[in-house]
Amino acid sequence: MNLRPLHDRVIVKRIESETTTASGIVIPDNAAEKPDQGEVIAVGPGKFDEDGDRMDMSVKVGDRVLFGKYSGQTVKVNGDELLVMKEDDLFAVVEK
């Protein structure tokens, strides 16, 4: 990938949700909600505190995370739609 996030930003690729319901009804793409989960593709080095020390990031590459439906800035790279957002925009890490 050609993107390297700065400071406390992360790059996330949305994980597409299931397009069929439990009863077998297929939901068309335009009626489906935006997924609110994704996989962290890249992580910045972290932001600086008041003393000038770099703070470690709470997420790492490969983590599955939850975020708001309209969080982040959408960018297209090599045909993939990615989200660039601050670490503060992430709600949780999904444990396996």
mmCIF file of C-alpha atoms in Angstrom:
data_model
loop_
_atom_site.group_PDB
_atom_site.id
_atom_site.type_symbol
_atom_site.label_atom_id
_atom_site.label_comp_id
_atom_site.label_asym_id
_atom_site.label_seq_id
_atom_site.Cartn_x
_atom_site.Cartn_y
_atom_site.Cartn_z
ATOM 1 C CA MET A 1 0.000 0.000 0.000
ATOM 2 C CA ASN A 2 1.195 3.495 -0.778
ATOM 3 C CA LEU A 3 -0.355 5.224 2.255
ATOM 4 C CA ARG A 4 1.415 5.878 5.548
ATOM 5 C CA PRO A 5 -0.859 7.547 8.112
ATOM 6 C CA LEU A 6 0.511 10.397 10.180
ATOM 7 C CA HIS A 7 0.302 10.973 13.944
ATOM 8 C CA ASP A 8 -2.724 9.227 15.515
ATOM 9 C CA ARG A 9 -4.483 8.284 12.295
ATOM 10 C CA VAL A 10 -5.366 4.783 11.127
ATOM 11 C CA ILE A 11 -6.386 3.387 7.749
ATOM 12 C CA VAL A 12 -9.306 0.962 7.867
ATOM 13 C CA LYS A 13 -10.856 -1.252 5.195
ATOM 14 C CA ARG A 14 -14.564 -1.826 5.775
ATOM 15 C CA ILE A 15 -15.655 -5.425 6.299
ATOM 16 C CA GLU A 16 -18.762 -5.956 4.217
ATOM 17 C CA SER A 17 -21.741 -7.172 6.197
ATOM 18 C CA GLU A 18 -23.940 -10.120 5.337
ATOM 19 C CA THR A 19 -26.228 -9.368 2.363
ATOM 20 C CA THR A 20 -28.840 -11.983 3.244
ATOM 21 C CA THR A 21 -31.034 -12.110 6.327
ATOM 22 C CA ALA A 22 -31.407 -15.146 8.578
ATOM 23 C CA SER A 23 -34.590 -16.058 6.715
ATOM 24 C CA GLY A 24 -32.787 -16.000 3.352
ATOM 25 C CA ILE A 25 -33.944 -12.603 2.037
ATOM 26 C CA VAL A 26 -31.253 -10.941 -0.101
ATOM 27 C CA ILE A 27 -30.693 -7.251 0.670
ATOM 28 C CA PRO A 28 -29.686 -5.126 -2.360
ATOM 29 C CA ASP A 29 -26.506 -3.008 -2.070
ATOM 30 C CA ASN A 30 -28.354 0.310 -2.207
ATOM 31 C CA ALA A 31 -30.672 -0.688 0.694
ATOM 32 C CA ALA A 32 -27.952 -2.155 2.903
ATOM 33 C CA GLU A 33 -26.466 -0.075 5.705
ATOM 34 C CA LYS A 34 -22.821 0.913 5.651
ATOM 35 C CA PRO A 35 -20.741 -1.576 7.632
ATOM 36 C CA ASP A 36 -19.506 -0.305 10.964
ATOM 37 C CA GLN A 37 -16.656 -2.802 11.292
ATOM 38 C CA GLY A 38 -13.333 -2.889 9.540
ATOM 39 C CA GLU A 39 -9.808 -4.204 9.536
ATOM 40 C CA VAL A 40 -6.909 -1.897 10.361
ATOM 41 C CA ILE A 41 -4.607 -1.751 7.316
ATOM 42 C CA ALA A 42 -2.054 0.811 8.567
ATOM 43 C CA VAL A 43 -1.353 2.702 11.806
ATOM 44 C CA GLY A 44 0.432 5.996 12.361
ATOM 45 C CA PRO A 45 3.236 6.365 14.908
ATOM 46 C CA GLY A 46 1.003 8.108 17.499
ATOM 47 C CA LYS A 47 0.508 11.675 18.655
ATOM 48 C CA PHE A 48 2.623 13.683 21.078
ATOM 49 C CA ASP A 49 1.599 14.543 24.645
ATOM 50 C CA GLU A 50 2.212 17.901 26.364
ATOM 51 C CA ASP A 51 5.758 16.887 27.304
ATOM 52 C CA GLY A 52 6.693 16.055 23.722
ATOM 53 C CA ASP A 53 6.712 12.288 24.253
ATOM 54 C CA ARG A 54 5.067 10.096 21.642
ATOM 55 C CA MET A 55 2.023 8.177 22.891
ATOM 56 C CA ASP A 56 1.614 4.569 21.737
ATOM 57 C CA MET A 57 -1.350 3.615 19.576
ATOM 58 C CA SER A 58 -4.024 1.304 21.039
ATOM 59 C CA VAL A 59 -4.597 -0.578 17.766
ATOM 60 C CA LYS A 60 -2.282 -2.467 15.439
ATOM 61 C CA VAL A 61 -2.405 -3.674 11.852
ATOM 62 C CA GLY A 62 -4.812 -6.577 11.493
ATOM 63 C CA ASP A 63 -7.124 -5.579 14.356
ATOM 64 C CA ARG A 64 -10.872 -5.732 13.683
ATOM 65 C CA VAL A 65 -12.442 -2.503 14.948
ATOM 66 C CA LEU A 66 -15.845 -0.862 15.430
ATOM 67 C CA PHE A 67 -16.450 2.734 14.332
ATOM 68 C CA GLY A 68 -19.336 5.085 13.535
ATOM 69 C CA LYS A 69 -21.175 4.592 10.255
ATOM 70 C CA TYR A 70 -20.086 7.994 8.973
ATOM 71 C CA SER A 71 -16.650 8.222 10.615
ATOM 72 C CA GLY A 72 -13.478 8.999 8.755
ATOM 73 C CA GLN A 73 -12.593 10.247 5.301
ATOM 74 C CA THR A 74 -13.142 7.859 2.392
ATOM 75 C CA VAL A 75 -10.282 7.484 -0.097
ATOM 76 C CA LYS A 76 -9.802 5.155 -3.063
ATOM 77 C CA VAL A 77 -6.435 3.454 -3.492
ATOM 78 C CA ASN A 78 -5.859 0.884 -6.250
ATOM 79 C CA GLY A 79 -9.621 0.400 -6.581
ATOM 80 C CA ASP A 80 -10.103 -0.266 -2.843
ATOM 81 C CA GLU A 81 -12.266 2.051 -0.757
ATOM 82 C CA LEU A 82 -10.461 2.830 2.504
ATOM 83 C CA LEU A 83 -11.206 5.033 5.496
ATOM 84 C CA VAL A 84 -8.672 7.372 7.089
ATOM 85 C CA MET A 85 -9.663 8.304 10.634
ATOM 86 C CA LYS A 86 -8.234 9.340 13.959
ATOM 87 C CA GLU A 87 -7.754 6.694 16.605
ATOM 88 C CA ASP A 88 -10.304 8.593 18.746
ATOM 89 C CA ASP A 89 -13.007 7.784 16.138
ATOM 90 C CA LEU A 90 -12.673 4.068 16.863
ATOM 91 C CA PHE A 91 -15.095 2.649 19.442
ATOM 92 C CA ALA A 92 -13.630 -0.778 20.192
ATOM 93 C CA VAL A 93 -11.391 -3.629 19.071
ATOM 94 C CA VAL A 94 -13.327 -6.825 18.333
ATOM 95 C CA GLU A 95 -11.649 -9.701 20.166
ATOM 96 C CA LYS A 96 -11.582 -13.077 18.464
#
